[in-house]
Short mmCIF file of C-alpha atoms in Angstrom, two decimals:
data_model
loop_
_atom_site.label_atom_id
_atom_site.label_comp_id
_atom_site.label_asym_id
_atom_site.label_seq_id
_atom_site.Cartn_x
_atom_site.Cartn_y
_atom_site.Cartn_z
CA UNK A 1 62.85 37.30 42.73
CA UNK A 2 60.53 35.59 45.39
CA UNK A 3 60.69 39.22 47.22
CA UNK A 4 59.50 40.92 43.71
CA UNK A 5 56.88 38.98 42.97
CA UNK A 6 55.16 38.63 46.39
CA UNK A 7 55.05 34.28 45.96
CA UNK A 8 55.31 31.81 48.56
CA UNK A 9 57.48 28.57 47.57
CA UNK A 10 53.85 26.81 47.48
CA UNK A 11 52.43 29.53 44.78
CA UNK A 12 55.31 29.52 42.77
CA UNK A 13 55.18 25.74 42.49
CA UNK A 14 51.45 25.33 41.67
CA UNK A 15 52.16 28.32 39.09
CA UNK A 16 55.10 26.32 37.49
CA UNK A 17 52.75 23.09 37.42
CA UNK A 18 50.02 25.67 36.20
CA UNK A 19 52.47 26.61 33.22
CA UNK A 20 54.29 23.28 32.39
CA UNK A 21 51.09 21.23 32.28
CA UNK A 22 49.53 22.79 28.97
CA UNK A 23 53.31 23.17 27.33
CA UNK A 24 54.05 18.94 28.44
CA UNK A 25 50.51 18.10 26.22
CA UNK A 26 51.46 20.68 23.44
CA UNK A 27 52.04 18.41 20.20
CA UNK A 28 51.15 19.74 17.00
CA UNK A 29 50.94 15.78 15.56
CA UNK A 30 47.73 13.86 15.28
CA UNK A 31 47.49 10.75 16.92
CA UNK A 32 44.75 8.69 15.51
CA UNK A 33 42.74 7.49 18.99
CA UNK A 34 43.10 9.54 22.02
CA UNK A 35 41.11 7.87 24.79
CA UNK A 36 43.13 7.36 28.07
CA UNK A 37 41.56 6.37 31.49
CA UNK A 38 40.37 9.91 32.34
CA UNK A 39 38.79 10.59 29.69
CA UNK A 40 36.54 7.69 29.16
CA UNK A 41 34.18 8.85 32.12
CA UNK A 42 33.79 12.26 30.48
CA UNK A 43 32.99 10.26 27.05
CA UNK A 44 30.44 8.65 28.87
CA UNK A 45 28.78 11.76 30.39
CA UNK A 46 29.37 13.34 27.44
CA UNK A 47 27.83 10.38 24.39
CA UNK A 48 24.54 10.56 27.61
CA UNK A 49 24.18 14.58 27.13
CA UNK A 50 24.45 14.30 23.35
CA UNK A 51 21.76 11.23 23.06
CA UNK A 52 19.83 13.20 25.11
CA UNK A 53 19.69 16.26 22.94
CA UNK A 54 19.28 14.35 20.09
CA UNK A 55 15.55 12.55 20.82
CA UNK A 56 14.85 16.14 22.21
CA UNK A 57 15.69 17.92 19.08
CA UNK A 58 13.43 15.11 16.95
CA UNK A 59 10.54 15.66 18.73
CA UNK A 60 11.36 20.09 18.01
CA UNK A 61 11.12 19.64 15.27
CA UNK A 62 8.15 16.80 14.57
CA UNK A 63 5.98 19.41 16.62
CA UNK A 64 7.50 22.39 14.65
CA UNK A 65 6.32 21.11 11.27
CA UNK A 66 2.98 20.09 12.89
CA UNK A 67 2.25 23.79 13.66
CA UNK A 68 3.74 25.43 10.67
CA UNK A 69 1.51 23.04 8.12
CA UNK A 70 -1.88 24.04 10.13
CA UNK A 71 -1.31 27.56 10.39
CA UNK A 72 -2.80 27.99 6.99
CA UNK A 73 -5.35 25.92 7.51
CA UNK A 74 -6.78 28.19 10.21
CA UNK A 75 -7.89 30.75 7.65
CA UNK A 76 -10.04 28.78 5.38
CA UNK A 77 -13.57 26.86 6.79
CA UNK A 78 -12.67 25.41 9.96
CA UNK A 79 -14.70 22.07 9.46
CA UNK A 80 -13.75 21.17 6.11
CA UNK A 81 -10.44 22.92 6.07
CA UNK A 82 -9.43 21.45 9.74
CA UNK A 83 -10.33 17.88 8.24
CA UNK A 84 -8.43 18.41 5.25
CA UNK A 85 -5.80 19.59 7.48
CA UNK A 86 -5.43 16.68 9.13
CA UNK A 87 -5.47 14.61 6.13
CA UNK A 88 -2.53 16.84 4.87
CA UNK A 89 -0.53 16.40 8.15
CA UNK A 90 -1.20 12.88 7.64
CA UNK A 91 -0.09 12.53 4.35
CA UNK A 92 3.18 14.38 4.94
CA UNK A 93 4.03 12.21 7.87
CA UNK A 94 3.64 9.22 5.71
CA UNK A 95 5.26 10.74 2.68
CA UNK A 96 8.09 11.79 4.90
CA UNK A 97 7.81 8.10 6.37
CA UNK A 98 7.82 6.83 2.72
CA UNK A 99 10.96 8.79 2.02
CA UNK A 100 12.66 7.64 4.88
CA UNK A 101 11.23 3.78 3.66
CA UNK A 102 12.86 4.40 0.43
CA UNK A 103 15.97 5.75 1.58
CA UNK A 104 16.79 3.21 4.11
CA UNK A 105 15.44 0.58 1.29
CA UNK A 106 18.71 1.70 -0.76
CA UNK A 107 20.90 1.46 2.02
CA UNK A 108 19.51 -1.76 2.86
CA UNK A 109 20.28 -3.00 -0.49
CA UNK A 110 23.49 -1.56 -0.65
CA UNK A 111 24.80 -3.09 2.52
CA UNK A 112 23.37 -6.54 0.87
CA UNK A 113 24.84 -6.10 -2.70
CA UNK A 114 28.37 -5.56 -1.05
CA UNK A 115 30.91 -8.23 -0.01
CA UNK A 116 32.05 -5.95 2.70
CA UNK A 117 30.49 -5.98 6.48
CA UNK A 118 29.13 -2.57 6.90
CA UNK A 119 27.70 -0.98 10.02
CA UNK A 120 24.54 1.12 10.07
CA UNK A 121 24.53 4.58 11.32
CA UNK A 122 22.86 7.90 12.06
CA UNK A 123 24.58 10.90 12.33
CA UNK A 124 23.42 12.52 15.97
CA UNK A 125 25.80 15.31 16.27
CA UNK A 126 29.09 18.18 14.93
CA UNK A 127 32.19 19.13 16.11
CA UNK A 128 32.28 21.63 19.06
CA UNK A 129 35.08 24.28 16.78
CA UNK A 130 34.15 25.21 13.14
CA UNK A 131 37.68 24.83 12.12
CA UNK A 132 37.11 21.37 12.31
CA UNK A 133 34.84 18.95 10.49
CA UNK A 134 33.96 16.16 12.41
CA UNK A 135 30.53 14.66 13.15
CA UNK A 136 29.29 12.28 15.82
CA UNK A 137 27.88 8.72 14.61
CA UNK A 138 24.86 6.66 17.12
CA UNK A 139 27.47 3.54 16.75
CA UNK A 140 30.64 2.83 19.28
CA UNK A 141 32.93 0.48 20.29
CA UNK A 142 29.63 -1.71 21.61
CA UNK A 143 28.68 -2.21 17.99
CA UNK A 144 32.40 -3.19 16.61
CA UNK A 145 33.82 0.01 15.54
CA UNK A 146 37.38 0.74 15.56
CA UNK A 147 39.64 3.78 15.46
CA UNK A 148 40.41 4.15 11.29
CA UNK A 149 37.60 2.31 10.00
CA UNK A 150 36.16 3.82 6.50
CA UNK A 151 32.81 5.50 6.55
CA UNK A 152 30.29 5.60 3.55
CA UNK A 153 27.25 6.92 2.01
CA UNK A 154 25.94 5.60 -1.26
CA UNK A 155 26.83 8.29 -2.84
CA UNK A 156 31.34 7.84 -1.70
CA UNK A 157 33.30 7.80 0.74
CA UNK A 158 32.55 10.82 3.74
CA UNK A 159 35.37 10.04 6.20
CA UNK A 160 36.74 7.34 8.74
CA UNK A 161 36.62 6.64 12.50
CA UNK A 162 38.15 9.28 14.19
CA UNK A 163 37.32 8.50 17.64
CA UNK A 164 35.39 5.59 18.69
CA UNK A 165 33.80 5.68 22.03
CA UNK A 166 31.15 3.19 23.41
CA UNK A 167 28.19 3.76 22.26
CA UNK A 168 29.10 6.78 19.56
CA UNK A 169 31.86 7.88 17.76
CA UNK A 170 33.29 10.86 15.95
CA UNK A 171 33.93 10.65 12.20
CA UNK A 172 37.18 12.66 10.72
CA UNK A 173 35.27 13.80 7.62
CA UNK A 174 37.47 14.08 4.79
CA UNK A 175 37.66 18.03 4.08
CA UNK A 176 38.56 18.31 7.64
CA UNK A 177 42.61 19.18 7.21
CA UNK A 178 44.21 16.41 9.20
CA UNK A 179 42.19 14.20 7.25
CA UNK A 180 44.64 11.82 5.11
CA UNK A 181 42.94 9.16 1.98
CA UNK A 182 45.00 7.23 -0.33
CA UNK A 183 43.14 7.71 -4.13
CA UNK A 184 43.56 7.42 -7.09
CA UNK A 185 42.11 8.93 -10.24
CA UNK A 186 39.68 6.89 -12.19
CA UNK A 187 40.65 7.75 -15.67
CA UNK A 188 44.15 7.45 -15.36
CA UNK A 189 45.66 5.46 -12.67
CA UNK A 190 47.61 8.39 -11.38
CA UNK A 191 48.04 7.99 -7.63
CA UNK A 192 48.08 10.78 -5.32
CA UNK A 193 46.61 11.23 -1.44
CA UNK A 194 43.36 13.36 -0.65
CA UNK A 195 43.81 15.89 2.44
CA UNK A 196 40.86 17.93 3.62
CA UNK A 197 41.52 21.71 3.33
CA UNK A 198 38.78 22.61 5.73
CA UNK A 199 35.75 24.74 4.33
CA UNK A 200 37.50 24.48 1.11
CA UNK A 201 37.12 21.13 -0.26
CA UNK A 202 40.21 19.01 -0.73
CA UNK A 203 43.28 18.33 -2.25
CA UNK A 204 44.87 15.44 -4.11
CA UNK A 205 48.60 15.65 -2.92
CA UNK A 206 51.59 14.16 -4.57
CA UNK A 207 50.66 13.53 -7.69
CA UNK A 208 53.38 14.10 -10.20
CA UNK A 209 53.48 16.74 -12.39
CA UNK A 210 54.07 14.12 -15.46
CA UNK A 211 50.33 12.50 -14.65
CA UNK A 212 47.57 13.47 -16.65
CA UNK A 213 44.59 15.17 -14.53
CA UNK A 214 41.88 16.71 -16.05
CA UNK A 215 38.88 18.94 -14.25
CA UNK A 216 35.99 16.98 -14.31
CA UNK A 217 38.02 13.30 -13.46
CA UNK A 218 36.86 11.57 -10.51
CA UNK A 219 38.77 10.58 -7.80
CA UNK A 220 38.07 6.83 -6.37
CA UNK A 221 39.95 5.29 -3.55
CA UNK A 222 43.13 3.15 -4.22
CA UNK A 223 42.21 0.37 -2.14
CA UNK A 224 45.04 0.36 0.35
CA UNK A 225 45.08 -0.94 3.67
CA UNK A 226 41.68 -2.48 3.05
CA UNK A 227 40.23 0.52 5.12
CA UNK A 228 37.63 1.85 2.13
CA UNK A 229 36.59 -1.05 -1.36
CA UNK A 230 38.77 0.10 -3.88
CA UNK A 231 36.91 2.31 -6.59
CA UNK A 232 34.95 4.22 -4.52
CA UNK A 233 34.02 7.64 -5.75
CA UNK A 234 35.65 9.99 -3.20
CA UNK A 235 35.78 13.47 -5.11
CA UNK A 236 35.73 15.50 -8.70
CA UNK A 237 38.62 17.49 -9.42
CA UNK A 238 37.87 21.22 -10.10
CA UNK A 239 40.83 23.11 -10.33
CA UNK A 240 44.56 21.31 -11.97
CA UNK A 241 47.66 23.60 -11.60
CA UNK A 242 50.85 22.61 -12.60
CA UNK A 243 54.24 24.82 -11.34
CA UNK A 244 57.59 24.42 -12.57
CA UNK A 245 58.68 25.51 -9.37
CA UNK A 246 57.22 21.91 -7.71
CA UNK A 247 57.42 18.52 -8.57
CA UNK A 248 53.88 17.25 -7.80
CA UNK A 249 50.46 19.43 -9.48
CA UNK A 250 48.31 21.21 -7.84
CA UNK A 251 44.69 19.71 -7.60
CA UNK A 252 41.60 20.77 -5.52
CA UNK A 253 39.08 18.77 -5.74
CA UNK A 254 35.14 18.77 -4.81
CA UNK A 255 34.15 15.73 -2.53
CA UNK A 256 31.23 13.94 -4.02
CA UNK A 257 29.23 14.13 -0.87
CA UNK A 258 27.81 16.71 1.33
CA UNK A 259 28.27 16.17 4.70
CA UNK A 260 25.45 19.07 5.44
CA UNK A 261 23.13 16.66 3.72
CA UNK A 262 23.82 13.51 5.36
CA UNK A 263 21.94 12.12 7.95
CA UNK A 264 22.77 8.10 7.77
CA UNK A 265 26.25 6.51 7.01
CA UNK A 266 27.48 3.12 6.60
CA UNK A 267 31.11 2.17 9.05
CA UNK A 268 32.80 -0.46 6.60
CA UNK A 269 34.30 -2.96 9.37
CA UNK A 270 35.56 -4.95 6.84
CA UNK A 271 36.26 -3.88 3.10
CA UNK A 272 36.91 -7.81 2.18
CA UNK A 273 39.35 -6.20 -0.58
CA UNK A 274 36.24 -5.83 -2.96
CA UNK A 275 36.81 -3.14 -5.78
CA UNK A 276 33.68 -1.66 -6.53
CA UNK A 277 35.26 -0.84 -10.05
CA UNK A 278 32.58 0.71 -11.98
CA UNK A 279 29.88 0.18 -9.98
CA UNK A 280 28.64 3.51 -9.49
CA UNK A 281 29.28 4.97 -12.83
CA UNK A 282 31.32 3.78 -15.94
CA UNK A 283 31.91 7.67 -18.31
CA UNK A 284 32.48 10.88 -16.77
CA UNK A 285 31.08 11.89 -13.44
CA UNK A 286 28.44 14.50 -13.17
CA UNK A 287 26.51 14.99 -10.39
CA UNK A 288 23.05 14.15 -12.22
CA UNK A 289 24.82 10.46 -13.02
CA UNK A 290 25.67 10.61 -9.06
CA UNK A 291 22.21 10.51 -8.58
CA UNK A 292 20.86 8.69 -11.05
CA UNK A 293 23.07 5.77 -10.11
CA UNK A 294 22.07 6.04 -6.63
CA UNK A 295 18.18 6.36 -7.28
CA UNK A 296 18.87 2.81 -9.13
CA UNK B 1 41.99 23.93 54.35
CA UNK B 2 38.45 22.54 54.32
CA UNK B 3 36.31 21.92 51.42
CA UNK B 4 32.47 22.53 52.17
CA UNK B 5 30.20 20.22 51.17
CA UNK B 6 28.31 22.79 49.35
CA UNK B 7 31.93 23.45 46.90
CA UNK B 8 30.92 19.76 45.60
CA UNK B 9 27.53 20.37 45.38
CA UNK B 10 28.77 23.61 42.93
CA UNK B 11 31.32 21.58 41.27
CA UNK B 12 28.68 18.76 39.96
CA UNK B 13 26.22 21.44 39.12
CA UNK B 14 28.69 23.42 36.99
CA UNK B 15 29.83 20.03 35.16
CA UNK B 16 26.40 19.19 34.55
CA UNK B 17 25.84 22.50 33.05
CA UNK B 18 29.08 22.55 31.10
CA UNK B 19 27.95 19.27 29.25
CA UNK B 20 25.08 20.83 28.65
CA UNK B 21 26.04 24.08 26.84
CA UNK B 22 28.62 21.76 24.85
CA UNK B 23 25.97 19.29 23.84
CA UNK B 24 23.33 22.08 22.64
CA UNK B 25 26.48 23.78 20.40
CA UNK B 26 27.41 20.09 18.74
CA UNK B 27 24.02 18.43 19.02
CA UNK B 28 20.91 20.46 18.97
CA UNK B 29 22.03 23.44 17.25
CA UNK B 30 23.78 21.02 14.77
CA UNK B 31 20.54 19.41 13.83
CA UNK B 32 18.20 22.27 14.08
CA UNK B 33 20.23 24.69 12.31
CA UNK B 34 22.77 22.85 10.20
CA UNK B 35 26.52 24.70 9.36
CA UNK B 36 25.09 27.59 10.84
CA UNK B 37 27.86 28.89 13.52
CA UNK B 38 26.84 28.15 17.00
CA UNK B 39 27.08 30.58 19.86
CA UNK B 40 30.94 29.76 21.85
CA UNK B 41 28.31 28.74 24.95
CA UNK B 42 31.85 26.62 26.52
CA UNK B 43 33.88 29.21 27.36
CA UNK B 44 31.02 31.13 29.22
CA UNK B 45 31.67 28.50 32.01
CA UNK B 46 36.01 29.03 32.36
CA UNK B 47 35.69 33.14 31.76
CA UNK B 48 32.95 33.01 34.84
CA UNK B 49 35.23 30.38 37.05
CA UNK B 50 38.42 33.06 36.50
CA UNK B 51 36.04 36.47 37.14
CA UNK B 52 34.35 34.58 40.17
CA UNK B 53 37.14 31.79 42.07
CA UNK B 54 40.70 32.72 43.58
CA UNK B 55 43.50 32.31 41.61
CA UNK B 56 44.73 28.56 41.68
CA UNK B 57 41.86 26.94 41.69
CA UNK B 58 40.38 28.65 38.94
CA UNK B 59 43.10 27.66 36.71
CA UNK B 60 42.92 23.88 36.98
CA UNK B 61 39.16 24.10 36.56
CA UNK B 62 39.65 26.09 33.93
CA UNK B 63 41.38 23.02 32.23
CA UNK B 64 39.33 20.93 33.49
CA UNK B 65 36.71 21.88 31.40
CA UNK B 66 38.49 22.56 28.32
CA UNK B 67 39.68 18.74 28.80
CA UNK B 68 35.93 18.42 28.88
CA UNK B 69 35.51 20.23 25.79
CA UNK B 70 38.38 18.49 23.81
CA UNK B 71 36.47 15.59 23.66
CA UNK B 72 33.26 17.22 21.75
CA UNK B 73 35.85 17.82 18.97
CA UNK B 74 38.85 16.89 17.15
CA UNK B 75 41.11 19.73 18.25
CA UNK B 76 44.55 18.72 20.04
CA UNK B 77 44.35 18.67 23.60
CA UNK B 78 47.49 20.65 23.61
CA UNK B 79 46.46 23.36 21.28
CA UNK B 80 43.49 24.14 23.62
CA UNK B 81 45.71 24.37 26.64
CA UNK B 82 47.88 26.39 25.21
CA UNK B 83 45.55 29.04 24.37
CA UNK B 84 43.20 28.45 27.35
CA UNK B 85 46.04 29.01 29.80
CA UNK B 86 47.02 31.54 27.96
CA UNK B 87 43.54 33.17 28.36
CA UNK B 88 43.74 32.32 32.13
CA UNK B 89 46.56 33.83 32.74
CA UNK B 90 45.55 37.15 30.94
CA UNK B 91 42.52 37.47 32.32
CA UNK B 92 43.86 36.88 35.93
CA UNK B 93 46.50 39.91 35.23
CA UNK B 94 43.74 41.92 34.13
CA UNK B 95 41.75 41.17 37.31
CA UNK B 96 44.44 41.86 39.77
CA UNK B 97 44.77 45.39 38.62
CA UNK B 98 41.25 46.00 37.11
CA UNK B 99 37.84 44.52 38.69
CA UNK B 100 34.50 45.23 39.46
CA UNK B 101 31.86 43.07 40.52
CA UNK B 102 28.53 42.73 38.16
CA UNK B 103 27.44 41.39 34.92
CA UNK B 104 29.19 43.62 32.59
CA UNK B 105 32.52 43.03 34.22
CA UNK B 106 31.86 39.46 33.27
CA UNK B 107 30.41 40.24 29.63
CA UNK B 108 33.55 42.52 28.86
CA UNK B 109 35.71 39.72 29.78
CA UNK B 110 33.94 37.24 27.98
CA UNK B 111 34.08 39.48 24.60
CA UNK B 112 37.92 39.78 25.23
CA UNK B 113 38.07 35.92 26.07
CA UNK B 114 36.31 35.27 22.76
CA UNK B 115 38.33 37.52 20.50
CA UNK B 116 41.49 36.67 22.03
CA UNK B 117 40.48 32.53 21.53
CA UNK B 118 40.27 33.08 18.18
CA UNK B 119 43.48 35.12 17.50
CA UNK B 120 45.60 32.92 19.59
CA UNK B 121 43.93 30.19 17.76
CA UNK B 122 44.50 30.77 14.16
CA UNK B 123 47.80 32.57 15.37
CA UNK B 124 49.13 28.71 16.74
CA UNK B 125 47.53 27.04 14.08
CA UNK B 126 49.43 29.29 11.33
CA UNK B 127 52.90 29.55 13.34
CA UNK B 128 52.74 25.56 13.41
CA UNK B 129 50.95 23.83 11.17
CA UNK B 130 51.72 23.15 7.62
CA UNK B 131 47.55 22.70 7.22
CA UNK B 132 46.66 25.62 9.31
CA UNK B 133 43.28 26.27 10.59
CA UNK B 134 40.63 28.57 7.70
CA UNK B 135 39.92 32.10 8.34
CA UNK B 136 36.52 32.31 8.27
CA UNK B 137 35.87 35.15 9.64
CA UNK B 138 31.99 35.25 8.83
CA UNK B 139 31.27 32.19 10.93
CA UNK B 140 33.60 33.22 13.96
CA UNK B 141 31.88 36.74 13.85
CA UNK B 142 28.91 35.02 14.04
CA UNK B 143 29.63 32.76 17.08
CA UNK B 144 30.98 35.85 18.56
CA UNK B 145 27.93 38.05 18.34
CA UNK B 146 25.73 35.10 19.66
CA UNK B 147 27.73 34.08 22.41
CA UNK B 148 27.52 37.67 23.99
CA UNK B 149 23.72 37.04 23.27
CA UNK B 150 23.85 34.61 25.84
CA UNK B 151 26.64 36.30 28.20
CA UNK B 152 23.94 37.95 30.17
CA UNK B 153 21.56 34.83 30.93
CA UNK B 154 24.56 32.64 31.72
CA UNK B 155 25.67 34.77 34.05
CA UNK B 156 22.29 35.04 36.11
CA UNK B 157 21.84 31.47 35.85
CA UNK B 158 25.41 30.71 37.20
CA UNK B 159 25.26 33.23 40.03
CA UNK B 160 21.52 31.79 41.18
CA UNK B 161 23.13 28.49 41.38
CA UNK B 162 26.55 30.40 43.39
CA UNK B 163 23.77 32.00 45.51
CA UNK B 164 21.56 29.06 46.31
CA UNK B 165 24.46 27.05 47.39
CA UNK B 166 26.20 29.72 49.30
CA UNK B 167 29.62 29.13 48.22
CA UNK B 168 30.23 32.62 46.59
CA UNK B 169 30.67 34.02 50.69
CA UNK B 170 32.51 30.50 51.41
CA UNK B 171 35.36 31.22 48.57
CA UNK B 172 35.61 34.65 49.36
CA UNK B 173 35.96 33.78 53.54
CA UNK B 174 37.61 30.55 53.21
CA UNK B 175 40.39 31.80 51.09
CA UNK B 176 40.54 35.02 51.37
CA UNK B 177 39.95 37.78 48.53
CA UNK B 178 43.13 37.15 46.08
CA UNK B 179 42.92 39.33 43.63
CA UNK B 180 46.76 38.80 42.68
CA UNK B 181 48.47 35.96 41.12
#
């Protein structure tokens, strides 16, 4: 064989290391925090890159919307016009800054109106593969975060810890399809667990066929574990098949927030078993009562 | 067999750059242009390691920088492997019996690389997984067409820094030209 293939002892061993060493790591399950001794370094070089790129990009695209609000200024009377320009750039810096006030000013009293101890955020970064929905968080390890920790927006619940490194960390979001969330539908009680489906939404899983589920019903979080405040609005179902061939219906489901759309988050460190109950809404979810309840 | 200086001087260069492409694909194109698909800029760097290095060595680089890429996502270590060594390997076949030196050797290869990453992906994740990975085949067109935007310029940047550093003549004296496995 060693004649046929032309290999000295030493080439055929670094080619059996070269094959065994993928098929050794080869494990189709998900373990929840991954960081061994060699890979920390690399986490480091990597969270430095990505911080990096991230004041970079700010100041794109600060200089971008600079340029594209005087370009029509240029055409009208340069004196006048120019001045007026500036006033305009002006005024959409501090609207933008007023925004930004008023946004933070919810979160702010959010975080305050809650029992639980909740972690400010801003969300620097994506995952690397679109079959996966992760994103990167500006908090770590440094601040307190742990692997499996709940993360939040005022609107429900976006994901958990995934992968906390020092100073950032990757959130699991919870369309991503190894993502797992004990809920529970509001109306009725029934029980069931949310998976991501990827680009698709979700699914509430195990939920018997004997439950009642209607499209429309929201979808809170049961409270277990103490990971996310029980009652927290994690998706609407859209779409309730039931099979006699299973034992369990079929429900997709809509998550509540979009992750395109985020920009801050809250880590909850500690959920202090508070149930948010009806906090957020008290009827039938629609997304105008979404907002409504969080413009309050 | 000595190492030159210059090899570690390559090596750092390379890593730098790798971090680089994988932080403009998760970070700036992420907040500049959203959920659009970003160009597969990674796998420029492993493709142009197995075209360029001897055999061996190119392999365990090659996982060295998927390990490097693992991290920037939640994808399994192990499912990367297995489809980058796969990769490896086929390229390395192909190169032992067809080669030519020049950019469009390299962008070929890379357009193979890419279309066979996919396939192999989806094809492990549906074989395997009771969740298996989504189609979309929009997005990973996409990332396809815009990574061989950016096959060309790669390359010329990673051969100046080959040429400035002189370790393209070191690899091919030092070890010989192995063009089989």
């Amino acid at each position: 064989m060693f004649r046929y293939v032309n290999l000295s002892f030493k080439q055929f061993a670094l080619l059996c290391v070269a094959v065994i060493l993928p098929i050794v790591s080869f494990n189709v399950e998900q373990s929840k925090s991954e960081t061994t001794w060699i890979a920390e370094p690399l986490d480091l070089v990597k969270q430095g890159f990505e911080s990096a790129f991230f004041v970079f990009t700010a100041g794109v695209r600060d200089t971008t919307s600079e340029y594209l609000n005087l370009i029509g200024i240029k055409q009208l009377n340069a004196d006048l016009k120019l001045k007026n320009a500036q006033l305009e750039v002006n005024q959409s810096r501090f609207e933008e800054v007023l925004l930004e006030n008023q946004r933070l000013k919810k979160l702010l009293e959010f975080k305050e109106t809650n029992k639980m101890q909740l972690i400010a955020a801003q969300v620097v970064g994506g995952d690397l593969f679109k079959d996966h929905k992760t994103i990167t968080i500006n908090k770590g390890s440094e601040h307190g975060l742990k692997s499996g920790m709940g993360v939040v927006t005022l609107q429900g619940v976006i994901g958990y810890v995934f992968r906390p490194e020092r100073w950032s960390s990757q959130i699991m979001l919870i369309e991503d399809r190894y993502s797992v969330v004990d809920a529970v539908v509001q109306r009725t009680r029934a029980h069931g667990i949310v998976e991501g489906k990827g680009h698709s939404g979700c699914a509430l899983k195990y939920v018997e066929r004997s439950e009642d589920v209607q499209i429309g019903d929201v979808v809170v979080t049961g409270g277990l574990d103490n990971i996310f405040p029980k009652g927290f609005p994690v998706a609407i179902v859209r779409n309730v098949e039931s099979k006699r061939s299973t034992v369990s219906l079929k429900v997709d489901l809509d998550p509540v927030v979009d992750p395109a759309k985020v920009e801050e988050v809250f880590v909850i460190s500690n959920a202090s078993d508070q149930d948010v109950g009806n906090q957020f809404f008290s009827g039938v979810f629609t997304p105008e009562s979404s907002t409504e309840a969080a413009s309050r | 067999m000595r190492f030159p200086s210059t090899w570690v001087l390559n090596f750092i260069c390379f890593f730098i750059l790798f971090n680089l492409a994988c932080s403009f694909q998760t970070t700036f194109w992420f907040q500049v242009f959203g959920q659009v698909p970003s160009p597969f800029l990674w796998i420029l760097f492993p493709v142009y390691f197995i075209v360029t290095r001897p055999g061996f060595g190119s392999v365990f680089i090659c996982y060295f920088f998927t390990l490097i890429a693992s991290r920037y996502s939640s994808i399994h270590l192990g499912n990367l492997l297995i489809v980058m060594s796969i990769i490896t390997f086929m390229i390395l076949m192909l190169r032992s019996r067809i080669f030519w030196s020049g950019p469009s050797y390299y962008m070929l290869i890379s357009f193979g690389s890419l279309l066979a990453f996919h396939f192999l992906l989806l094809a492990i994740s549906f074989s395997l997984e009771e969740n298996h990975a989504p189609l979309l085949l929009g997005d990973r067109f996409i990332q396809i067409i815009l990574t061989l935007g950016f096959c060309y310029p790669s390359y010329l940047v990673m051969q100046k820094i080959d040429n400035l550093l002189g370790t393209q003549d070191s690899f091919i004296q030092g070890l010989g030209e192995q063009r089989d496995l």
